[in-house]
Amino acid sequence: MPTHDPAPAAAGDTRSEAADRVLRSGSASTILSNLGIVLPHDRVTLGEMVDALGGAGIGLTLLMLALPSFIPIPGLPTGVVFGAALAILSVQIMMGAESLVLPERLRRFGLPRGPVVKGGLWIAPWFRRIEWLLRPRLPALSGRVARFVLAVPIFVHAIMILLPIPLGNQLPSLAVIAFAFGLIERDGVAILVGAMLSIVALAWNTAIVVFGAELSVLAYRWAGRVMEAF
């Protein structure tokens, strides 16, 4: 099981040193719970976010790009922007890149820091529970060669996130999140979960496109009734 430092920022650290310690932890939950240290400015641009995560690995970059599409921020075109960034990243992974390079127009896209930091604090405990389930296994599914293969479904998911499909972002984003965890923790089982979610996401979005928005409305109402029952 992973043994990540839950409080990486030492008392004597400067802000930049504390941010480096957070990123070196390699833990998604630690980074999410310390976004206030990693992203110090009042408004967070996509370029700053990618630059900050660059040294933490492609898996964490994938994770942070998929999260805003899974939990969208009202009033912001997160699907279009982050879907485009994921598509660019997946193509660069296919080309063997170790870090993401974004066009300047995407780099300038900004998010208010407050919701980003609060969202990280909210989701970090959930991710901490998931991390305890992960461990290095089935290395062939999470190694360097596997990354090139995974870039293909990630690109497909990015396109689905980009398209204006009603309720079409969550499943593709969740599949990318599973792939990201698999790459971060070198866990082939998480990669397999991501592959299964990919099939479900593709089937779901195809059904929405073929049968129209009525299917998504029915599913939304059904999910609402289920939540009310609990």
PDB file of C-alpha atoms in Angstrom:
ATOM      1  CA  MET A   1       0.000   0.000   0.000  1.00  0.00           C
ATOM      2  CA  PRO A   2       1.233   3.553  -0.719  1.00  0.00           C
ATOM      3  CA  THR A   3       2.731   5.434   2.179  1.00  0.00           C
ATOM      4  CA  HIS A   4       2.376   9.095   1.242  1.00  0.00           C
ATOM      5  CA  ASP A   5       3.280  11.930   3.572  1.00  0.00           C
ATOM      6  CA  PRO A   6      -0.051  13.530   4.632  1.00  0.00           C
ATOM      7  CA  ALA A   7       1.624  16.788   5.740  1.00  0.00           C
ATOM      8  CA  PRO A   8       4.528  17.436   3.364  1.00  0.00           C
ATOM      9  CA  ALA A   9       5.013  21.121   4.102  1.00  0.00           C
ATOM     10  CA  ALA A  10       7.546  21.633   6.904  1.00  0.00           C
ATOM     11  CA  ALA A  11       7.267  24.663   9.179  1.00  0.00           C
ATOM     12  CA  GLY A  12      10.487  26.307   7.956  1.00  0.00           C
ATOM     13  CA  ASP A  13       9.759  25.941   4.249  1.00  0.00           C
ATOM     14  CA  THR A  14       9.273  28.904   1.960  1.00  0.00           C
ATOM     15  CA  ARG A  15       6.137  28.757  -0.169  1.00  0.00           C
ATOM     16  CA  SER A  16       8.028  27.418  -3.222  1.00  0.00           C
ATOM     17  CA  GLU A  17       9.841  24.808  -1.123  1.00  0.00           C
ATOM     18  CA  ALA A  18       6.541  23.709   0.419  1.00  0.00           C
ATOM     19  CA  ALA A  19       5.008  23.416  -3.059  1.00  0.00           C
ATOM     20  CA  ASP A  20       7.954  21.301  -4.217  1.00  0.00           C
ATOM     21  CA  ARG A  21       7.503  19.009  -1.211  1.00  0.00           C
ATOM     22  CA  VAL A  22       3.805  18.591  -2.019  1.00  0.00           C
ATOM     23  CA  LEU A  23       4.506  17.710  -5.649  1.00  0.00           C
ATOM     24  CA  ARG A  24       7.338  15.317  -4.741  1.00  0.00           C
ATOM     25  CA  SER A  25       4.933  13.352  -2.538  1.00  0.00           C
ATOM     26  CA  GLY A  26       3.510  11.806  -5.714  1.00  0.00           C
ATOM     27  CA  SER A  27       0.151  11.499  -3.933  1.00  0.00           C
ATOM     28  CA  ALA A  28      -2.980  12.792  -5.631  1.00  0.00           C
ATOM     29  CA  SER A  29      -4.776  13.280  -2.297  1.00  0.00           C
ATOM     30  CA  THR A  30      -1.830  15.204  -0.824  1.00  0.00           C
ATOM     31  CA  ILE A  31      -1.609  17.507  -3.836  1.00  0.00           C
ATOM     32  CA  LEU A  32      -5.382  18.080  -3.861  1.00  0.00           C
ATOM     33  CA  SER A  33      -5.463  18.935  -0.156  1.00  0.00           C
ATOM     34  CA  ASN A  34      -2.547  21.386  -0.602  1.00  0.00           C
ATOM     35  CA  LEU A  35      -3.600  23.165  -3.808  1.00  0.00           C
ATOM     36  CA  GLY A  36      -3.483  26.432  -1.874  1.00  0.00           C
ATOM     37  CA  ILE A  37       0.295  25.960  -1.601  1.00  0.00           C
ATOM     38  CA  VAL A  38       0.864  24.612  -5.115  1.00  0.00           C
ATOM     39  CA  LEU A  39      -1.248  27.339  -6.782  1.00  0.00           C
ATOM     40  CA  PRO A  40      -0.547  30.601  -4.902  1.00  0.00           C
ATOM     41  CA  HIS A  41      -2.143  33.189  -7.235  1.00  0.00           C
ATOM     42  CA  ASP A  42      -5.707  34.509  -6.956  1.00  0.00           C
ATOM     43  CA  ARG A  43      -6.557  33.202 -10.414  1.00  0.00           C
ATOM     44  CA  VAL A  44      -5.191  29.887 -11.651  1.00  0.00           C
ATOM     45  CA  THR A  45      -4.360  29.598 -15.343  1.00  0.00           C
ATOM     46  CA  LEU A  46      -4.242  26.244 -17.075  1.00  0.00           C
ATOM     47  CA  GLY A  47      -0.632  26.948 -18.017  1.00  0.00           C
ATOM     48  CA  GLU A  48       0.354  27.487 -14.367  1.00  0.00           C
ATOM     49  CA  MET A  49      -1.431  24.302 -13.334  1.00  0.00           C
ATOM     50  CA  VAL A  50       0.303  22.204 -15.988  1.00  0.00           C
ATOM     51  CA  ASP A  51       3.704  23.764 -15.225  1.00  0.00           C
ATOM     52  CA  ALA A  52       3.264  23.089 -11.506  1.00  0.00           C
ATOM     53  CA  LEU A  53       2.357  19.451 -12.121  1.00  0.00           C
ATOM     54  CA  GLY A  54       4.988  18.885 -14.798  1.00  0.00           C
ATOM     55  CA  GLY A  55       7.554  17.458 -12.407  1.00  0.00           C
ATOM     56  CA  ALA A  56       5.002  15.194 -10.731  1.00  0.00           C
ATOM     57  CA  GLY A  57       4.499  12.983 -13.776  1.00  0.00           C
ATOM     58  CA  ILE A  58       2.024  12.450 -16.599  1.00  0.00           C
ATOM     59  CA  GLY A  59      -0.366  10.463 -14.388  1.00  0.00           C
ATOM     60  CA  LEU A  60      -0.986  13.391 -12.046  1.00  0.00           C
ATOM     61  CA  THR A  61      -1.318  15.791 -14.970  1.00  0.00           C
ATOM     62  CA  LEU A  62      -3.958  13.498 -16.510  1.00  0.00           C
ATOM     63  CA  LEU A  63      -5.769  13.342 -13.192  1.00  0.00           C
ATOM     64  CA  MET A  64      -5.891  17.109 -12.690  1.00  0.00           C
ATOM     65  CA  LEU A  65      -7.079  17.688 -16.263  1.00  0.00           C
ATOM     66  CA  ALA A  66      -9.862  15.087 -15.952  1.00  0.00           C
ATOM     67  CA  LEU A  67     -11.213  16.275 -12.583  1.00  0.00           C
ATOM     68  CA  PRO A  68     -12.785  19.590 -13.754  1.00  0.00           C
ATOM     69  CA  SER A  69     -14.778  17.696 -16.389  1.00  0.00           C
ATOM     70  CA  PHE A  70     -15.912  15.100 -13.846  1.00  0.00           C
ATOM     71  CA  ILE A  71     -16.901  17.768 -11.301  1.00  0.00           C
ATOM     72  CA  PRO A  72     -17.592  20.818 -13.522  1.00  0.00           C
ATOM     73  CA  ILE A  73     -17.344  24.378 -12.232  1.00  0.00           C
ATOM     74  CA  PRO A  74     -20.611  26.212 -13.044  1.00  0.00           C
ATOM     75  CA  GLY A  75     -20.320  28.988 -15.597  1.00  0.00           C
ATOM     76  CA  LEU A  76     -16.990  27.851 -17.046  1.00  0.00           C
ATOM     77  CA  PRO A  77     -16.443  25.835 -20.271  1.00  0.00           C
ATOM     78  CA  THR A  78     -14.420  23.183 -18.457  1.00  0.00           C
ATOM     79  CA  GLY A  79     -15.418  20.389 -20.844  1.00  0.00           C
ATOM     80  CA  VAL A  80     -14.178  22.221 -23.929  1.00  0.00           C
ATOM     81  CA  VAL A  81     -10.977  23.571 -22.366  1.00  0.00           C
ATOM     82  CA  PHE A  82      -9.885  20.539 -20.373  1.00  0.00           C
ATOM     83  CA  GLY A  83     -11.070  18.124 -23.062  1.00  0.00           C
ATOM     84  CA  ALA A  84      -8.857  19.973 -25.552  1.00  0.00           C
ATOM     85  CA  ALA A  85      -5.922  19.843 -23.125  1.00  0.00           C
ATOM     86  CA  LEU A  86      -6.436  16.088 -22.613  1.00  0.00           C
ATOM     87  CA  ALA A  87      -6.557  15.543 -26.380  1.00  0.00           C
ATOM     88  CA  ILE A  88      -3.283  17.444 -26.837  1.00  0.00           C
ATOM     89  CA  LEU A  89      -1.665  15.522 -23.982  1.00  0.00           C
ATOM     90  CA  SER A  90      -2.746  12.155 -25.378  1.00  0.00           C
ATOM     91  CA  VAL A  91      -1.254  12.978 -28.790  1.00  0.00           C
ATOM     92  CA  GLN A  92       1.983  14.061 -27.113  1.00  0.00           C
ATOM     93  CA  ILE A  93       2.062  10.795 -25.117  1.00  0.00           C
ATOM     94  CA  MET A  94       1.756   8.899 -28.417  1.00  0.00           C
ATOM     95  CA  MET A  95       4.792  10.869 -29.597  1.00  0.00           C
ATOM     96  CA  GLY A  96       6.786   9.914 -26.495  1.00  0.00           C
ATOM     97  CA  ALA A  97       6.579  13.235 -24.631  1.00  0.00           C
ATOM     98  CA  GLU A  98       7.313  13.258 -20.902  1.00  0.00           C
ATOM     99  CA  SER A  99       5.544  16.562 -20.208  1.00  0.00           C
ATOM    100  CA  LEU A 100       2.659  18.540 -21.642  1.00  0.00           C
ATOM    101  CA  VAL A 101       3.125  21.599 -23.871  1.00  0.00           C
ATOM    102  CA  LEU A 102      -0.048  23.619 -24.421  1.00  0.00           C
ATOM    103  CA  PRO A 103      -0.869  26.279 -27.030  1.00  0.00           C
ATOM    104  CA  GLU A 104      -0.729  29.782 -25.567  1.00  0.00           C
ATOM    105  CA  ARG A 105      -4.480  30.302 -25.964  1.00  0.00           C
ATOM    106  CA  LEU A 106      -5.197  27.303 -23.721  1.00  0.00           C
ATOM    107  CA  ARG A 107      -2.458  28.260 -21.269  1.00  0.00           C
ATOM    108  CA  ARG A 108      -4.190  31.609 -20.648  1.00  0.00           C
ATOM    109  CA  PHE A 109      -7.522  30.037 -19.641  1.00  0.00           C
ATOM    110  CA  GLY A 110      -8.064  30.937 -15.986  1.00  0.00           C
ATOM    111  CA  LEU A 111     -10.039  29.544 -13.080  1.00  0.00           C
ATOM    112  CA  PRO A 112     -10.872  31.287  -9.802  1.00  0.00           C
ATOM    113  CA  ARG A 113      -8.495  29.963  -7.145  1.00  0.00           C
ATOM    114  CA  GLY A 114     -11.110  29.684  -4.393  1.00  0.00           C
ATOM    115  CA  PRO A 115     -13.336  26.992  -6.005  1.00  0.00           C
ATOM    116  CA  VAL A 116     -10.252  25.093  -7.187  1.00  0.00           C
ATOM    117  CA  VAL A 117      -8.738  24.949  -3.687  1.00  0.00           C
ATOM    118  CA  LYS A 118     -12.097  24.139  -2.039  1.00  0.00           C
ATOM    119  CA  GLY A 119     -12.795  21.433  -4.619  1.00  0.00           C
ATOM    120  CA  GLY A 120      -9.405  19.882  -3.914  1.00  0.00           C
ATOM    121  CA  LEU A 121     -10.057  19.860  -0.163  1.00  0.00           C
ATOM    122  CA  TRP A 122     -13.475  18.293  -0.716  1.00  0.00           C
ATOM    123  CA  ILE A 123     -12.317  15.448  -2.959  1.00  0.00           C
ATOM    124  CA  ALA A 124      -8.944  14.716  -1.293  1.00  0.00           C
ATOM    125  CA  PRO A 125     -10.375  12.438   1.464  1.00  0.00           C
ATOM    126  CA  TRP A 126     -12.144  10.330  -1.167  1.00  0.00           C
ATOM    127  CA  PHE A 127      -8.944   9.987  -3.145  1.00  0.00           C
ATOM    128  CA  ARG A 128      -7.040   9.092   0.028  1.00  0.00           C
ATOM    129  CA  ARG A 129      -9.361   6.104   0.497  1.00  0.00           C
ATOM    130  CA  ILE A 130      -8.806   5.025  -3.103  1.00  0.00           C
ATOM    131  CA  GLU A 131      -5.010   5.323  -2.802  1.00  0.00           C
ATOM    132  CA  TRP A 132      -4.962   2.793   0.031  1.00  0.00           C
ATOM    133  CA  LEU A 133      -6.472   0.230  -2.346  1.00  0.00           C
ATOM    134  CA  LEU A 134      -3.763   0.752  -4.966  1.00  0.00           C
ATOM    135  CA  ARG A 135      -0.364  -0.904  -5.147  1.00  0.00           C
ATOM    136  CA  PRO A 136       2.162  -1.844  -7.864  1.00  0.00           C
ATOM    137  CA  ARG A 137       0.888  -4.923  -9.727  1.00  0.00           C
ATOM    138  CA  LEU A 138       0.540  -6.154 -13.308  1.00  0.00           C
ATOM    139  CA  PRO A 139       3.451  -3.900 -14.355  1.00  0.00           C
ATOM    140  CA  ALA A 140       2.981  -4.603 -18.071  1.00  0.00           C
ATOM    141  CA  LEU A 141      -0.287  -2.632 -17.948  1.00  0.00           C
ATOM    142  CA  SER A 142       1.220   0.524 -16.463  1.00  0.00           C
ATOM    143  CA  GLY A 143       4.725   0.703 -17.935  1.00  0.00           C
ATOM    144  CA  ARG A 144       6.157   2.933 -20.643  1.00  0.00           C
ATOM    145  CA  VAL A 145       4.800   0.862 -23.548  1.00  0.00           C
ATOM    146  CA  ALA A 146       1.335   0.767 -21.949  1.00  0.00           C
ATOM    147  CA  ARG A 147       1.273   4.579 -21.872  1.00  0.00           C
ATOM    148  CA  PHE A 148       1.434   4.704 -25.671  1.00  0.00           C
ATOM    149  CA  VAL A 149      -1.493   2.262 -25.881  1.00  0.00           C
ATOM    150  CA  LEU A 150      -3.528   4.136 -23.257  1.00  0.00           C
ATOM    151  CA  ALA A 151      -3.064   7.385 -25.168  1.00  0.00           C
ATOM    152  CA  VAL A 152      -5.584   6.122 -27.752  1.00  0.00           C
ATOM    153  CA  PRO A 153      -8.593   5.662 -25.410  1.00  0.00           C
ATOM    154  CA  ILE A 154      -7.607   8.844 -23.555  1.00  0.00           C
ATOM    155  CA  PHE A 155      -7.777  10.734 -26.863  1.00  0.00           C
ATOM    156  CA  VAL A 156     -11.214   9.210 -27.574  1.00  0.00           C
ATOM    157  CA  HIS A 157     -12.414  10.236 -24.104  1.00  0.00           C
ATOM    158  CA  ALA A 158     -11.036  13.746 -24.613  1.00  0.00           C
ATOM    159  CA  ILE A 159     -13.092  14.098 -27.801  1.00  0.00           C
ATOM    160  CA  MET A 160     -16.210  12.889 -25.960  1.00  0.00           C
ATOM    161  CA  ILE A 161     -15.560  15.463 -23.215  1.00  0.00           C
ATOM    162  CA  LEU A 162     -15.101  18.158 -25.865  1.00  0.00           C
ATOM    163  CA  LEU A 163     -18.409  17.443 -27.574  1.00  0.00           C
ATOM    164  CA  PRO A 164     -21.626  19.017 -26.197  1.00  0.00           C
ATOM    165  CA  ILE A 165     -23.195  15.682 -25.212  1.00  0.00           C
ATOM    166  CA  PRO A 166     -25.733  15.992 -22.339  1.00  0.00           C
ATOM    167  CA  LEU A 167     -24.331  14.191 -19.267  1.00  0.00           C
ATOM    168  CA  GLY A 168     -21.570  12.905 -21.514  1.00  0.00           C
ATOM    169  CA  ASN A 169     -18.533  14.127 -19.578  1.00  0.00           C
ATOM    170  CA  GLN A 170     -18.627  12.137 -16.353  1.00  0.00           C
ATOM    171  CA  LEU A 171     -17.984   8.582 -17.566  1.00  0.00           C
ATOM    172  CA  PRO A 172     -15.121   9.493 -19.948  1.00  0.00           C
ATOM    173  CA  SER A 173     -13.571  11.640 -17.207  1.00  0.00           C
ATOM    174  CA  LEU A 174     -13.925   8.803 -14.693  1.00  0.00           C
ATOM    175  CA  ALA A 175     -12.187   6.403 -17.086  1.00  0.00           C
ATOM    176  CA  VAL A 176      -9.280   8.861 -17.486  1.00  0.00           C
ATOM    177  CA  ILE A 177      -9.116   9.249 -13.693  1.00  0.00           C
ATOM    178  CA  ALA A 178      -8.819   5.457 -13.335  1.00  0.00           C
ATOM    179  CA  PHE A 179      -6.034   5.387 -15.962  1.00  0.00           C
ATOM    180  CA  ALA A 180      -4.295   8.240 -14.122  1.00  0.00           C
ATOM    181  CA  PHE A 181      -4.378   6.375 -10.806  1.00  0.00           C
ATOM    182  CA  GLY A 182      -3.016   3.291 -12.545  1.00  0.00           C
ATOM    183  CA  LEU A 183      -0.092   5.275 -13.940  1.00  0.00           C
ATOM    184  CA  ILE A 184       0.573   7.125 -10.667  1.00  0.00           C
ATOM    185  CA  GLU A 185       0.600   3.978  -8.510  1.00  0.00           C
ATOM    186  CA  ARG A 186       1.763   1.574 -11.282  1.00  0.00           C
ATOM    187  CA  ASP A 187      -1.368  -0.466 -10.653  1.00  0.00           C
ATOM    188  CA  GLY A 188      -2.473  -2.572 -13.611  1.00  0.00           C
ATOM    189  CA  VAL A 189      -5.781  -3.379 -11.912  1.00  0.00           C
ATOM    190  CA  ALA A 190      -6.694   0.335 -11.959  1.00  0.00           C
ATOM    191  CA  ILE A 191      -5.823   0.353 -15.673  1.00  0.00           C
ATOM    192  CA  LEU A 192      -8.212  -2.586 -16.213  1.00  0.00           C
ATOM    193  CA  VAL A 193     -10.937  -0.706 -14.325  1.00  0.00           C
ATOM    194  CA  GLY A 194     -10.300   2.268 -16.606  1.00  0.00           C
ATOM    195  CA  ALA A 195     -10.609  -0.011 -19.652  1.00  0.00           C
ATOM    196  CA  MET A 196     -13.982  -1.310 -18.445  1.00  0.00           C
ATOM    197  CA  LEU A 197     -15.168   2.232 -17.744  1.00  0.00           C
ATOM    198  CA  SER A 198     -14.014   3.175 -21.251  1.00  0.00           C
ATOM    199  CA  ILE A 199     -16.328   0.575 -22.781  1.00  0.00           C
ATOM    200  CA  VAL A 200     -19.236   1.785 -20.657  1.00  0.00           C
ATOM    201  CA  ALA A 201     -18.486   5.440 -21.484  1.00  0.00           C
ATOM    202  CA  LEU A 202     -18.323   4.739 -25.210  1.00  0.00           C
ATOM    203  CA  ALA A 203     -21.587   2.758 -25.102  1.00  0.00           C
ATOM    204  CA  TRP A 204     -23.322   5.446 -23.013  1.00  0.00           C
ATOM    205  CA  ASN A 205     -22.306   8.372 -25.221  1.00  0.00           C
ATOM    206  CA  THR A 206     -23.107   6.436 -28.384  1.00  0.00           C
ATOM    207  CA  ALA A 207     -26.577   5.695 -27.001  1.00  0.00           C
ATOM    208  CA  ILE A 208     -27.105   9.389 -26.184  1.00  0.00           C
ATOM    209  CA  VAL A 209     -26.081  10.431 -29.698  1.00  0.00           C
ATOM    210  CA  VAL A 210     -28.203   7.736 -31.355  1.00  0.00           C
ATOM    211  CA  PHE A 211     -31.320   7.918 -29.174  1.00  0.00           C
ATOM    212  CA  GLY A 212     -31.146  11.575 -28.287  1.00  0.00           C
ATOM    213  CA  ALA A 213     -31.246  13.594 -25.112  1.00  0.00           C
ATOM    214  CA  GLU A 214     -34.383  11.772 -23.886  1.00  0.00           C
ATOM    215  CA  LEU A 215     -32.225   8.886 -22.668  1.00  0.00           C
ATOM    216  CA  SER A 216     -30.011  11.162 -20.586  1.00  0.00           C
ATOM    217  CA  VAL A 217     -33.060  12.936 -19.075  1.00  0.00           C
ATOM    218  CA  LEU A 218     -34.610   9.593 -18.096  1.00  0.00           C
ATOM    219  CA  ALA A 219     -31.319   8.436 -16.570  1.00  0.00           C
ATOM    220  CA  TYR A 220     -30.966  11.734 -14.675  1.00  0.00           C
ATOM    221  CA  ARG A 221     -34.470  11.375 -13.205  1.00  0.00           C
ATOM    222  CA  TRP A 222     -33.831   7.750 -12.295  1.00  0.00           C
ATOM    223  CA  ALA A 223     -30.561   8.665 -10.565  1.00  0.00           C
ATOM    224  CA  GLY A 224     -32.387  11.433  -8.676  1.00  0.00           C
ATOM    225  CA  ARG A 225     -34.988   8.983  -7.385  1.00  0.00           C
ATOM    226  CA  VAL A 226     -32.260   6.565  -6.302  1.00  0.00           C
ATOM    227  CA  MET A 227     -30.469   9.328  -4.376  1.00  0.00           C
ATOM    228  CA  GLU A 228     -33.731  10.389  -2.723  1.00  0.00           C
ATOM    229  CA  ALA A 229     -34.346   6.787  -1.613  1.00  0.00           C
ATOM    230  CA  PHE A 230     -31.061   6.885   0.328  1.00  0.00           C
TER     231      PHE A 230
END
